[in-house]
Short mmCIF file of C-alpha atoms in Angstrom, two decimals:
data_model
loop_
_atom_site.label_atom_id
_atom_site.label_comp_id
_atom_site.label_asym_id
_atom_site.label_seq_id
_atom_site.Cartn_x
_atom_site.Cartn_y
_atom_site.Cartn_z
CA MET A 1270 129.26 98.83 108.04
CA THR A 1271 126.47 99.55 105.56
CA GLU A 1272 123.41 97.37 106.01
CA VAL A 1273 121.14 96.69 103.06
CA CYS A 1274 117.75 95.04 102.63
CA GLY A 1275 118.09 91.39 101.67
CA GLU A 1276 115.04 91.70 99.42
CA CYS A 1277 115.27 95.00 97.51
CA GLY A 1278 118.77 96.32 98.34
CA ALA A 1279 117.63 99.52 100.10
CA VAL A 1280 120.32 101.00 102.36
CA ARG A 1281 119.54 101.34 106.08
CA ASP A 1282 119.84 104.93 107.35
CA THR A 1283 121.28 104.58 110.85
CA ASP A 1284 121.37 108.38 111.37
CA ASP A 1285 117.57 108.49 111.79
CA PRO A 1286 116.65 106.32 114.82
CA ALA A 1287 112.95 106.05 113.88
CA THR A 1288 113.81 104.75 110.44
CA ALA A 1289 116.64 102.52 111.66
CA LEU A 1290 114.38 100.85 114.24
CA SER A 1291 111.65 100.05 111.72
CA TRP A 1292 113.80 97.46 109.94
CA SER A 1293 113.38 93.77 110.69
CA ARG A 1294 115.74 90.81 110.73
CA GLU A 1295 114.49 87.36 109.77
CA ARG A 1296 116.19 84.08 110.59
CA GLU A 1297 115.45 80.54 109.57
CA PRO A 1298 114.87 78.06 112.41
CA GLY A 1299 118.20 76.79 113.71
CA ASP A 1300 120.15 79.54 111.92
CA GLU A 1301 122.77 81.04 114.24
CA GLY A 1302 123.96 83.60 111.68
CA PRO A 1303 122.97 87.25 111.41
CA GLY A 1304 119.89 86.50 109.31
CA ARG A 1305 118.48 88.62 106.54
CA LEU A 1306 117.69 92.29 107.08
CA LEU A 1307 114.43 93.62 105.62
CA CYS A 1308 113.50 97.27 105.07
CA PRO A 1309 110.10 98.58 106.26
CA ALA A 1310 108.64 98.48 102.73
CA CYS A 1311 109.61 94.83 102.22
CA VAL A 1312 108.40 93.91 105.71
CA ARG A 1313 104.96 95.33 104.85
CA ALA A 1314 104.94 93.66 101.45
CA HIS A 1315 105.93 90.27 102.83
CA THR A 1316 104.18 90.21 106.21
CA ARG A 1317 101.96 87.32 105.15
CA ASP A 1318 105.00 85.27 104.12
CA ILE A 1319 106.68 85.97 107.46
CA GLU A 1320 103.54 85.13 109.47
CA ALA A 1321 103.02 81.91 107.52
CA ARG A 1322 106.35 80.61 108.87
CA LEU A 1323 105.25 80.90 112.48
CA PRO A 1324 104.35 77.62 114.18
CA PRO A 1325 100.65 77.02 114.92
CA ALA A 1326 101.35 77.37 118.66
CA TRP A 1327 102.19 81.06 118.06
CA TRP A 1328 98.53 81.80 117.23
CA SER A 1329 97.11 80.05 120.34
#
């Protein structure tokens, strides 16, 4: 199964373990589904958005 970035559409290269492991999966609270896969470039570009969703208790 080919996995693609939910933001930019980049294809995940599972043949290179270092690259494959640098992808991230985001899920909305209460979502039991597979979530949305993000490539390393989109993770870096949207880190602030991802961090903003964390509850205040995370930062304590």
